[in-house]
PDB file of N, CA and C in Angstrom:
ATOM      1  N   ALA A1488      18.638 -44.972 -46.150  1.00 57.00           N
ATOM      2  CA  ALA A1488      17.404 -43.866 -45.880  1.00 57.00           C
ATOM      3  C   ALA A1488      17.970 -42.715 -45.261  1.00 57.00           C
ATOM      4  N   THR A1489      17.034 -41.960 -45.163  1.00 61.00           N
ATOM      5  CA  THR A1489      17.557 -41.020 -44.395  1.00 61.00           C
ATOM      6  C   THR A1489      16.898 -40.961 -43.041  1.00 61.00           C
ATOM      7  N   GLU A1490      17.524 -40.204 -42.240  1.00 63.00           N
ATOM      8  CA  GLU A1490      17.337 -40.009 -40.925  1.00 63.00           C
ATOM      9  C   GLU A1490      16.342 -38.866 -40.977  1.00 63.00           C
ATOM     10  N   LYS A1491      15.939 -38.401 -40.386  1.00 63.00           N
ATOM     11  CA  LYS A1491      14.808 -37.221 -40.079  1.00 63.00           C
ATOM     12  C   LYS A1491      15.240 -36.632 -38.466  1.00 63.00           C
ATOM     13  N   PRO A1492      15.695 -35.613 -38.504  1.00 63.00           N
ATOM     14  CA  PRO A1492      16.096 -35.182 -37.253  1.00 63.00           C
ATOM     15  C   PRO A1492      15.289 -35.394 -36.421  1.00 63.00           C
ATOM     16  N   HIS A1493      15.374 -35.199 -35.158  1.00 66.00           N
ATOM     17  CA  HIS A1493      14.615 -35.969 -33.907  1.00 66.00           C
ATOM     18  C   HIS A1493      13.851 -33.890 -33.607  1.00 66.00           C
ATOM     19  N   ALA A1494      13.061 -33.699 -33.588  1.00 65.00           N
ATOM     20  CA  ALA A1494      11.820 -32.567 -33.158  1.00 65.00           C
ATOM     21  C   ALA A1494      12.284 -32.300 -31.344  1.00 65.00           C
ATOM     22  N   ARG A1495      12.481 -31.716 -31.206  1.00 66.00           N
ATOM     23  CA  ARG A1495      12.600 -30.931 -29.582  1.00 66.00           C
ATOM     24  C   ARG A1495      10.988 -30.914 -29.180  1.00 66.00           C
ATOM     25  N   PRO A1496      11.119 -31.712 -28.415  1.00 64.00           N
ATOM     26  CA  PRO A1496       9.655 -30.923 -27.524  1.00 64.00           C
ATOM     27  C   PRO A1496       9.708 -29.543 -27.243  1.00 64.00           C
ATOM     28  N   ALA A1497       8.683 -28.960 -27.797  1.00 65.00           N
ATOM     29  CA  ALA A1497       8.753 -27.336 -27.392  1.00 65.00           C
ATOM     30  C   ALA A1497       8.393 -27.004 -25.674  1.00 65.00           C
ATOM     31  N   ALA A1498       9.407 -25.669 -25.164  1.00 62.00           N
ATOM     32  CA  ALA A1498       9.598 -25.735 -24.252  1.00 62.00           C
ATOM     33  C   ALA A1498       8.340 -24.882 -23.608  1.00 62.00           C
ATOM     34  N   PRO A1499       7.970 -25.316 -22.557  1.00 59.00           N
ATOM     35  CA  PRO A1499       6.497 -24.795 -21.802  1.00 59.00           C
ATOM     36  C   PRO A1499       6.726 -23.104 -21.849  1.00 59.00           C
ATOM     37  N   ALA A1500       5.744 -22.531 -22.443  1.00 61.00           N
ATOM     38  CA  ALA A1500       5.884 -20.947 -22.413  1.00 61.00           C
ATOM     39  C   ALA A1500       5.811 -20.399 -21.096  1.00 61.00           C
ATOM     40  N   ILE A1501       6.979 -19.674 -20.686  1.00 61.00           N
ATOM     41  CA  ILE A1501       7.082 -19.337 -19.797  1.00 61.00           C
ATOM     42  C   ILE A1501       6.445 -17.614 -19.106  1.00 61.00           C
ATOM     43  N   ALA A1502       5.814 -17.230 -18.391  1.00 61.00           N
ATOM     44  CA  ALA A1502       5.165 -16.139 -18.829  1.00 61.00           C
ATOM     45  C   ALA A1502       6.597 -15.072 -18.267  1.00 61.00           C
ATOM     46  N   ALA A1503       6.466 -13.877 -18.373  1.00 59.00           N
ATOM     47  CA  ALA A1503       7.264 -12.793 -17.796  1.00 59.00           C
ATOM     48  C   ALA A1503       7.342 -12.780 -16.462  1.00 59.00           C
ATOM     49  N   PRO A1504       8.750 -12.493 -16.059  1.00 62.00           N
ATOM     50  CA  PRO A1504       7.851 -11.910 -14.572  1.00 62.00           C
ATOM     51  C   PRO A1504       7.082 -10.989 -14.173  1.00 62.00           C
ATOM     52  N   ALA A1505       6.543 -10.818 -13.572  1.00 59.00           N
ATOM     53  CA  ALA A1505       5.807  -9.410 -12.488  1.00 59.00           C
ATOM     54  C   ALA A1505       6.861  -8.278 -12.764  1.00 59.00           C
ATOM     55  N   PRO A1506       6.545  -6.952 -12.871  1.00 62.00           N
ATOM     56  CA  PRO A1506       7.855  -5.823 -13.162  1.00 62.00           C
ATOM     57  C   PRO A1506       7.679  -5.604 -11.387  1.00 62.00           C
ATOM     58  N   PRO A1507       8.703  -5.452 -11.018  1.00 62.00           N
ATOM     59  CA  PRO A1507       8.581  -5.024  -9.481  1.00 62.00           C
ATOM     60  C   PRO A1507       7.699  -4.014  -9.293  1.00 62.00           C
ATOM     61  N   HIS A1508       6.934  -4.071  -8.241  1.00 53.00           N
ATOM     62  CA  HIS A1508       6.080  -3.682  -7.338  1.00 53.00           C
ATOM     63  C   HIS A1508       6.953  -1.990  -6.703  1.00 53.00           C
ATOM     64  N   ARG A1509       6.060  -0.591  -7.754  1.00 53.00           N
ATOM     65  CA  ARG A1509       7.208   0.894  -7.238  1.00 53.00           C
ATOM     66  C   ARG A1509       6.408   1.743  -6.595  1.00 53.00           C
ATOM     67  N   GLU A1510       6.626   1.823  -5.339  1.00 51.00           N
ATOM     68  CA  GLU A1510       5.818   2.616  -4.569  1.00 51.00           C
ATOM     69  C   GLU A1510       6.449   4.116  -4.818  1.00 51.00           C
ATOM     70  N   GLU A1511       5.637   4.697  -5.003  1.00 53.00           N
ATOM     71  CA  GLU A1511       5.358   6.333  -5.141  1.00 53.00           C
ATOM     72  C   GLU A1511       7.267   6.279  -4.253  1.00 53.00           C
ATOM     73  N   THR A1512       8.182   6.954  -4.863  1.00 50.00           N
ATOM     74  CA  THR A1512       9.437   7.495  -4.211  1.00 50.00           C
ATOM     75  C   THR A1512       9.302   8.666  -3.708  1.00 50.00           C
ATOM     76  N   PRO A1513       9.637   8.665  -2.124  1.00 50.00           N
ATOM     77  CA  PRO A1513       9.363  10.224  -1.611  1.00 50.00           C
ATOM     78  C   PRO A1513      10.972  10.740  -2.432  1.00 50.00           C
ATOM     79  N   ALA A1514      10.684  12.351  -2.231  1.00 50.00           N
ATOM     80  CA  ALA A1514      11.951  13.148  -3.021  1.00 50.00           C
ATOM     81  C   ALA A1514      12.809  12.749  -2.493  1.00 50.00           C
ATOM     82  N   PRO A1515      14.029  12.691  -2.957  1.00 52.00           N
ATOM     83  CA  PRO A1515      15.330  13.023  -2.679  1.00 52.00           C
ATOM     84  C   PRO A1515      15.897  13.682  -1.157  1.00 52.00           C
ATOM     85  N   SER A1516      16.731  13.103  -0.238  1.00 51.00           N
ATOM     86  CA  SER A1516      16.464  13.881   0.638  1.00 51.00           C
ATOM     87  C   SER A1516      17.316  15.554   0.354  1.00 51.00           C
ATOM     88  N   ALA A1517      17.796  15.403  -0.862  1.00 55.00           N
ATOM     89  CA  ALA A1517      18.406  16.770  -0.975  1.00 55.00           C
ATOM     90  C   ALA A1517      17.700  18.107  -1.293  1.00 55.00           C
ATOM     91  N   GLU A1518      16.132  17.256  -1.567  1.00 88.00           N
ATOM     92  CA  GLU A1518      15.237  18.456  -2.455  1.00 88.00           C
ATOM     93  C   GLU A1518      14.850  18.783  -0.964  1.00 88.00           C
ATOM     94  N   VAL A1519      14.661  18.413  -0.127  1.00 93.00           N
ATOM     95  CA  VAL A1519      13.926  18.466   1.393  1.00 93.00           C
ATOM     96  C   VAL A1519      14.301  19.751   1.620  1.00 93.00           C
ATOM     97  N   THR A1520      13.332  20.898   1.821  1.00 94.00           N
ATOM     98  CA  THR A1520      13.828  22.264   2.511  1.00 94.00           C
ATOM     99  C   THR A1520      12.916  22.301   3.208  1.00 94.00           C
ATOM    100  N   ASN A1521      13.133  23.555   4.106  1.00 95.00           N
ATOM    101  CA  ASN A1521      12.158  24.261   5.130  1.00 95.00           C
ATOM    102  C   ASN A1521      11.372  24.839   4.251  1.00 95.00           C
ATOM    103  N   ALA A1522      11.462  25.203   3.096  1.00 95.00           N
ATOM    104  CA  ALA A1522      10.071  25.459   2.194  1.00 95.00           C
ATOM    105  C   ALA A1522       9.212  24.524   1.956  1.00 95.00           C
ATOM    106  N   SER A1523       9.480  22.998   1.826  1.00 95.00           N
ATOM    107  CA  SER A1523       8.772  22.297   1.109  1.00 95.00           C
ATOM    108  C   SER A1523       8.352  21.263   2.210  1.00 95.00           C
ATOM    109  N   ILE A1524       9.511  21.534   3.510  1.00 96.00           N
ATOM    110  CA  ILE A1524       8.014  21.309   4.280  1.00 96.00           C
ATOM    111  C   ILE A1524       6.988  21.763   5.063  1.00 96.00           C
ATOM    112  N   THR A1525       7.632  23.257   4.975  1.00 96.00           N
ATOM    113  CA  THR A1525       5.846  23.996   5.087  1.00 96.00           C
ATOM    114  C   THR A1525       5.145  23.650   4.189  1.00 96.00           C
ATOM    115  N   ASP A1526       5.023  23.407   3.637  1.00 96.00           N
ATOM    116  CA  ASP A1526       4.041  23.204   2.203  1.00 96.00           C
ATOM    117  C   ASP A1526       3.522  22.108   2.615  1.00 96.00           C
ATOM    118  N   LEU A1527       4.315  20.904   3.062  1.00 96.00           N
ATOM    119  CA  LEU A1527       3.851  19.660   3.163  1.00 96.00           C
ATOM    120  C   LEU A1527       2.921  19.712   4.183  1.00 96.00           C
ATOM    121  N   TYR A1528       3.521  19.911   5.096  1.00 97.00           N
ATOM    122  CA  TYR A1528       3.079  20.273   6.678  1.00 97.00           C
ATOM    123  C   TYR A1528       1.515  21.114   6.688  1.00 97.00           C
ATOM    124  N   ARG A1529       1.544  21.861   5.652  1.00 97.00           N
ATOM    125  CA  ARG A1529       0.111  22.635   5.423  1.00 97.00           C
ATOM    126  C   ARG A1529      -0.834  21.362   4.849  1.00 97.00           C
ATOM    127  N   THR A1530      -0.547  21.110   3.353  1.00 97.00           N
ATOM    128  CA  THR A1530      -1.167  20.448   3.180  1.00 97.00           C
ATOM    129  C   THR A1530      -1.601  18.729   3.759  1.00 97.00           C
ATOM    130  N   VAL A1531      -0.631  18.437   4.668  1.00 97.00           N
ATOM    131  CA  VAL A1531      -1.133  17.058   5.640  1.00 97.00           C
ATOM    132  C   VAL A1531      -2.426  17.604   6.414  1.00 97.00           C
ATOM    133  N   GLY A1532      -2.010  18.853   6.923  1.00 96.00           N
ATOM    134  CA  GLY A1532      -3.069  19.425   7.858  1.00 96.00           C
ATOM    135  C   GLY A1532      -4.390  19.571   7.357  1.00 96.00           C
ATOM    136  N   LEU A1533      -4.731  20.216   6.526  1.00 96.00           N
ATOM    137  CA  LEU A1533      -5.673  20.346   5.509  1.00 96.00           C
ATOM    138  C   LEU A1533      -6.084  19.046   4.862  1.00 96.00           C
ATOM    139  N   SER A1534      -5.517  18.117   4.720  1.00 96.00           N
ATOM    140  CA  SER A1534      -5.678  16.836   4.194  1.00 96.00           C
ATOM    141  C   SER A1534      -6.737  16.110   5.743  1.00 96.00           C
ATOM    142  N   LEU A1535      -6.186  16.285   6.648  1.00 96.00           N
ATOM    143  CA  LEU A1535      -6.410  15.859   7.705  1.00 96.00           C
ATOM    144  C   LEU A1535      -8.333  15.994   7.779  1.00 96.00           C
ATOM    145  N   LYS A1536      -7.945  17.877   8.173  1.00 96.00           N
ATOM    146  CA  LYS A1536      -9.105  18.653   8.395  1.00 96.00           C
ATOM    147  C   LYS A1536     -10.413  17.749   7.158  1.00 96.00           C
ATOM    148  N   LYS A1537     -10.120  17.349   5.974  1.00 95.00           N
ATOM    149  CA  LYS A1537     -10.824  17.442   5.136  1.00 95.00           C
ATOM    150  C   LYS A1537     -11.211  15.751   5.175  1.00 95.00           C
ATOM    151  N   LEU A1538     -10.592  14.998   5.772  1.00 95.00           N
ATOM    152  CA  LEU A1538     -10.977  13.705   6.496  1.00 95.00           C
ATOM    153  C   LEU A1538     -11.672  13.753   7.318  1.00 95.00           C
ATOM    154  N   ASP A1539     -11.112  14.348   8.113  1.00 93.00           N
ATOM    155  CA  ASP A1539     -12.125  14.663   9.397  1.00 93.00           C
ATOM    156  C   ASP A1539     -13.396  15.202   9.028  1.00 93.00           C
ATOM    157  N   ALA A1540     -13.790  15.950   8.428  1.00 94.00           N
ATOM    158  CA  ALA A1540     -15.253  16.458   7.900  1.00 94.00           C
ATOM    159  C   ALA A1540     -15.728  15.356   7.085  1.00 94.00           C
ATOM    160  N   THR A1541     -15.355  14.750   6.396  1.00 94.00           N
ATOM    161  CA  THR A1541     -15.740  13.625   5.080  1.00 94.00           C
ATOM    162  C   THR A1541     -16.430  12.363   6.289  1.00 94.00           C
ATOM    163  N   ARG A1542     -15.422  12.310   6.684  1.00 92.00           N
ATOM    164  CA  ARG A1542     -15.210  10.433   7.710  1.00 92.00           C
ATOM    165  C   ARG A1542     -15.782  10.657   9.083  1.00 92.00           C
ATOM    166  N   GLY A1543     -15.425  11.763   9.483  1.00 91.00           N
ATOM    167  CA  GLY A1543     -15.693  11.933  11.065  1.00 91.00           C
ATOM    168  C   GLY A1543     -14.566  11.391  11.445  1.00 91.00           C
ATOM    169  N   GLU A1544     -14.226  11.959  12.927  1.00 91.00           N
ATOM    170  CA  GLU A1544     -13.299  11.685  13.981  1.00 91.00           C
ATOM    171  C   GLU A1544     -12.559  10.083  14.032  1.00 91.00           C
ATOM    172  N   GLU A1545     -13.693   9.078  13.698  1.00 92.00           N
ATOM    173  CA  GLU A1545     -13.348   7.642  13.799  1.00 92.00           C
ATOM    174  C   GLU A1545     -12.278   7.258  12.686  1.00 92.00           C
ATOM    175  N   ALA A1546     -12.150   7.968  11.682  1.00 91.00           N
ATOM    176  CA  ALA A1546     -11.168   8.085  11.034  1.00 91.00           C
ATOM    177  C   ALA A1546     -10.084   8.938  11.214  1.00 91.00           C
ATOM    178  N   THR A1547      -9.893   9.688  12.045  1.00 92.00           N
ATOM    179  CA  THR A1547      -8.551  10.301  12.247  1.00 92.00           C
ATOM    180  C   THR A1547      -8.261  10.603  13.485  1.00 92.00           C
ATOM    181  N   TYR A1548      -8.624   9.609  14.595  1.00 93.00           N
ATOM    182  CA  TYR A1548      -8.724   9.949  15.723  1.00 93.00           C
ATOM    183  C   TYR A1548      -7.206   9.904  16.122  1.00 93.00           C
ATOM    184  N   ASP A1549      -6.722   8.892  15.461  1.00 95.00           N
ATOM    185  CA  ASP A1549      -4.733   8.805  15.695  1.00 95.00           C
ATOM    186  C   ASP A1549      -4.139   9.172  14.807  1.00 95.00           C
ATOM    187  N   LEU A1550      -4.636  10.354  14.063  1.00 95.00           N
ATOM    188  CA  LEU A1550      -3.732  10.661  12.647  1.00 95.00           C
ATOM    189  C   LEU A1550      -3.524  12.199  13.420  1.00 95.00           C
ATOM    190  N   TRP A1551      -4.427  12.921  14.099  1.00 95.00           N
ATOM    191  CA  TRP A1551      -4.250  14.423  14.753  1.00 95.00           C
ATOM    192  C   TRP A1551      -3.242  14.238  15.708  1.00 95.00           C
ATOM    193  N   PRO A1552      -3.105  13.204  16.515  1.00 95.00           N
ATOM    194  CA  PRO A1552      -2.106  13.163  17.632  1.00 95.00           C
ATOM    195  C   PRO A1552      -0.424  13.144  16.909  1.00 95.00           C
ATOM    196  N   ARG A1553      -0.418  12.765  15.858  1.00 96.00           N
ATOM    197  CA  ARG A1553       0.685  12.495  15.163  1.00 96.00           C
ATOM    198  C   ARG A1553       1.151  13.591  14.387  1.00 96.00           C
ATOM    199  N   TYR A1554      -0.006  14.195  14.011  1.00 96.00           N
ATOM    200  CA  TYR A1554       0.502  15.332  13.382  1.00 96.00           C
ATOM    201  C   TYR A1554       0.892  16.600  13.988  1.00 96.00           C
ATOM    202  N   ARG A1555       0.552  16.448  15.144  1.00 95.00           N
ATOM    203  CA  ARG A1555       0.521  17.881  16.131  1.00 95.00           C
ATOM    204  C   ARG A1555       1.510  17.584  17.456  1.00 95.00           C
ATOM    205  N   HIS A1556       2.070  15.621  16.979  1.00 95.00           N
ATOM    206  CA  HIS A1556       3.614  15.594  17.903  1.00 95.00           C
ATOM    207  C   HIS A1556       4.666  16.404  16.875  1.00 95.00           C
ATOM    208  N   ILE A1557       4.469  16.831  15.392  1.00 95.00           N
ATOM    209  CA  ILE A1557       5.560  17.299  14.440  1.00 95.00           C
ATOM    210  C   ILE A1557       5.837  18.531  15.019  1.00 95.00           C
ATOM    211  N   ARG A1558       7.060  18.962  15.300  1.00 94.00           N
ATOM    212  CA  ARG A1558       7.510  20.279  15.658  1.00 94.00           C
ATOM    213  C   ARG A1558       8.221  21.218  14.777  1.00 94.00           C
ATOM    214  N   ILE A1559       7.131  21.859  13.617  1.00 93.00           N
ATOM    215  CA  ILE A1559       7.309  22.187  12.675  1.00 93.00           C
ATOM    216  C   ILE A1559       8.782  22.855  12.827  1.00 93.00           C
ATOM    217  N   ALA A1560       8.686  24.021  13.725  1.00 94.00           N
ATOM    218  CA  ALA A1560      10.103  24.812  14.062  1.00 94.00           C
ATOM    219  C   ALA A1560      11.510  24.384  14.188  1.00 94.00           C
ATOM    220  N   ASP A1561      11.102  23.282  14.995  1.00 95.00           N
ATOM    221  CA  ASP A1561      12.087  22.592  15.723  1.00 95.00           C
ATOM    222  C   ASP A1561      12.565  21.856  14.280  1.00 95.00           C
ATOM    223  N   SER A1562      11.961  21.564  13.470  1.00 94.00           N
ATOM    224  CA  SER A1562      12.779  20.652  11.980  1.00 94.00           C
ATOM    225  C   SER A1562      13.379  21.428  11.703  1.00 94.00           C
ATOM    226  N   PHE A1563      13.989  23.073  11.641  1.00 95.00           N
ATOM    227  CA  PHE A1563      14.103  23.816  10.761  1.00 95.00           C
ATOM    228  C   PHE A1563      15.601  23.559  11.656  1.00 95.00           C
ATOM    229  N   THR A1564      16.000  23.563  12.683  1.00 95.00           N
ATOM    230  CA  THR A1564      17.327  23.569  13.313  1.00 95.00           C
ATOM    231  C   THR A1564      18.353  22.417  12.792  1.00 95.00           C
ATOM    232  N   SER A1565      18.086  21.342  12.295  1.00 94.00           N
ATOM    233  CA  SER A1565      19.132  20.736  11.527  1.00 94.00           C
ATOM    234  C   SER A1565      18.666  19.999  10.293  1.00 94.00           C
ATOM    235  N   ARG A1566      19.167  18.910   9.722  1.00 94.00           N
ATOM    236  CA  ARG A1566      19.042  18.674   8.628  1.00 94.00           C
ATOM    237  C   ARG A1566      18.191  17.037   9.082  1.00 94.00           C
ATOM    238  N   THR A1567      18.967  16.422  10.507  1.00 95.00           N
ATOM    239  CA  THR A1567      18.480  15.299  10.679  1.00 95.00           C
ATOM    240  C   THR A1567      16.563  15.636  11.037  1.00 95.00           C
ATOM    241  N   ARG A1568      16.654  16.435  11.635  1.00 95.00           N
ATOM    242  CA  ARG A1568      15.355  16.956  12.116  1.00 95.00           C
ATOM    243  C   ARG A1568      14.544  17.208  10.926  1.00 95.00           C
ATOM    244  N   LEU A1569      15.021  17.928  10.103  1.00 95.00           N
ATOM    245  CA  LEU A1569      14.169  18.014   9.027  1.00 95.00           C
ATOM    246  C   LEU A1569      14.024  17.043   8.395  1.00 95.00           C
ATOM    247  N   LEU A1570      14.323  16.038   8.003  1.00 95.00           N
ATOM    248  CA  LEU A1570      14.664  14.701   7.355  1.00 95.00           C
ATOM    249  C   LEU A1570      13.107  13.922   7.976  1.00 95.00           C
ATOM    250  N   ALA A1571      13.581  13.875   9.423  1.00 96.00           N
ATOM    251  CA  ALA A1571      12.414  13.021  10.537  1.00 96.00           C
ATOM    252  C   ALA A1571      11.138  13.706  10.127  1.00 96.00           C
ATOM    253  N   ALA A1572      10.842  14.996  10.239  1.00 96.00           N
ATOM    254  CA  ALA A1572       9.746  15.626  10.077  1.00 96.00           C
ATOM    255  C   ALA A1572       9.169  15.087   8.771  1.00 96.00           C
ATOM    256  N   HIS A1573       9.969  15.596   7.501  1.00 96.00           N
ATOM    257  CA  HIS A1573       9.573  14.874   6.262  1.00 96.00           C
ATOM    258  C   HIS A1573       8.797  13.478   6.348  1.00 96.00           C
ATOM    259  N   ASP A1574       9.836  12.288   6.993  1.00 96.00           N
ATOM    260  CA  ASP A1574       9.230  11.065   7.111  1.00 96.00           C
ATOM    261  C   ASP A1574       8.273  10.961   7.534  1.00 96.00           C
ATOM    262  N   MET A1575       7.598  11.683   8.679  1.00 96.00           N
ATOM    263  CA  MET A1575       6.272  11.147   9.523  1.00 96.00           C
ATOM    264  C   MET A1575       5.547  12.261   8.639  1.00 96.00           C
ATOM    265  N   LEU A1576       6.100  12.809   8.177  1.00 97.00           N
ATOM    266  CA  LEU A1576       4.632  14.062   7.728  1.00 97.00           C
ATOM    267  C   LEU A1576       3.914  13.425   6.079  1.00 97.00           C
ATOM    268  N   ARG A1577       5.057  12.950   5.365  1.00 96.00           N
ATOM    269  CA  ARG A1577       4.667  11.377   4.113  1.00 96.00           C
ATOM    270  C   ARG A1577       4.076  10.301   4.576  1.00 96.00           C
ATOM    271  N   ALA A1578       4.397   9.569   6.233  1.00 96.00           N
ATOM    272  CA  ALA A1578       3.871   8.535   6.482  1.00 96.00           C
ATOM    273  C   ALA A1578       1.938   8.733   6.879  1.00 96.00           C
ATOM    274  N   LEU A1579       1.835  10.182   7.391  1.00 97.00           N
ATOM    275  CA  LEU A1579       1.053  10.633   7.583  1.00 97.00           C
ATOM    276  C   LEU A1579      -0.461  10.882   6.236  1.00 97.00           C
ATOM    277  N   GLU A1580       0.801  11.101   5.136  1.00 95.00           N
ATOM    278  CA  GLU A1580       0.170  11.401   3.775  1.00 95.00           C
ATOM    279  C   GLU A1580      -0.157  10.381   3.225  1.00 95.00           C
ATOM    280  N   ARG A1581       0.039   9.246   3.005  1.00 96.00           N
ATOM    281  CA  ARG A1581       0.365   7.733   2.921  1.00 96.00           C
ATOM    282  C   ARG A1581      -1.389   7.180   3.436  1.00 96.00           C
ATOM    283  N   ASP A1582      -1.459   7.513   5.083  1.00 95.00           N
ATOM    284  CA  ASP A1582      -2.488   7.171   6.511  1.00 95.00           C
ATOM    285  C   ASP A1582      -3.508   7.935   5.491  1.00 95.00           C
ATOM    286  N   ILE A1583      -3.472   8.615   5.353  1.00 95.00           N
ATOM    287  CA  ILE A1583      -4.828   9.889   4.821  1.00 95.00           C
ATOM    288  C   ILE A1583      -5.339   9.078   3.347  1.00 95.00           C
ATOM    289  N   SER A1584      -4.471   8.789   3.178  1.00 93.00           N
ATOM    290  CA  SER A1584      -4.613   8.487   1.498  1.00 93.00           C
ATOM    291  C   SER A1584      -5.292   6.956   1.310  1.00 93.00           C
ATOM    292  N   THR A1585      -4.874   6.129   2.265  1.00 92.00           N
ATOM    293  CA  THR A1585      -5.129   4.882   2.245  1.00 92.00           C
ATOM    294  C   THR A1585      -7.339   5.069   2.939  1.00 92.00           C
ATOM    295  N   ARG A1586      -7.021   6.078   3.974  1.00 90.00           N
ATOM    296  CA  ARG A1586      -8.369   6.319   4.343  1.00 90.00           C
ATOM    297  C   ARG A1586      -9.461   7.016   3.858  1.00 90.00           C
ATOM    298  N   THR A1587      -8.766   7.826   2.758  1.00 85.00           N
ATOM    299  CA  THR A1587      -9.656   8.491   2.025  1.00 85.00           C
ATOM    300  C   THR A1587     -10.118   7.919   0.681  1.00 85.00           C
ATOM    301  N   SER A1588      -9.730   6.814   0.438  1.00 78.00           N
ATOM    302  CA  SER A1588      -9.777   6.129  -0.944  1.00 78.00           C
ATOM    303  C   SER A1588     -11.124   5.439  -0.951  1.00 78.00           C
ATOM    304  N   PRO A1589     -11.599   5.243  -1.826  1.00 70.00           N
ATOM    305  CA  PRO A1589     -13.352   4.512  -1.764  1.00 70.00           C
ATOM    306  C   PRO A1589     -13.150   3.078  -1.065  1.00 70.00           C
ATOM    307  N   THR A1590     -12.231   2.261  -1.338  1.00 63.00           N
ATOM    308  CA  THR A1590     -12.155   1.085  -1.103  1.00 63.00           C
ATOM    309  C   THR A1590     -12.672   1.190   0.640  1.00 63.00           C
ATOM    310  N   SER A1591     -12.122   2.114   1.539  1.00 55.00           N
ATOM    311  CA  SER A1591     -11.642   2.465   2.748  1.00 55.00           C
ATOM    312  C   SER A1591     -12.878   2.555   3.568  1.00 55.00           C
ATOM    313  N   ARG A1592     -14.298   2.980   2.715  1.00 53.00           N
ATOM    314  CA  ARG A1592     -15.587   2.984   3.431  1.00 53.00           C
ATOM    315  C   ARG A1592     -15.382   1.550   4.638  1.00 53.00           C
TER     316      ARG A1592
END
């Protein structure tokens, strides 16, 4: 009699792992310039003003002091200060974005 090969049970299907969460990556520090910081500072200020106008003081009361704490002219004096200002502005930008989104109402 011929022996039939034993069939292997099918392995359970495994879903592919979820791709890693990728946040928007900030520009590399080599691209941070006095001009880019000036533009970012202006943009964040305008966004804060718009958020204040649309959502009121309750939405921005803690953001304005952080924005005013950034001494833009001082940031131009060293690379370390420039990068620190960049990081603070990006953090403010993220917080403003969170409070501007429709789900934050």
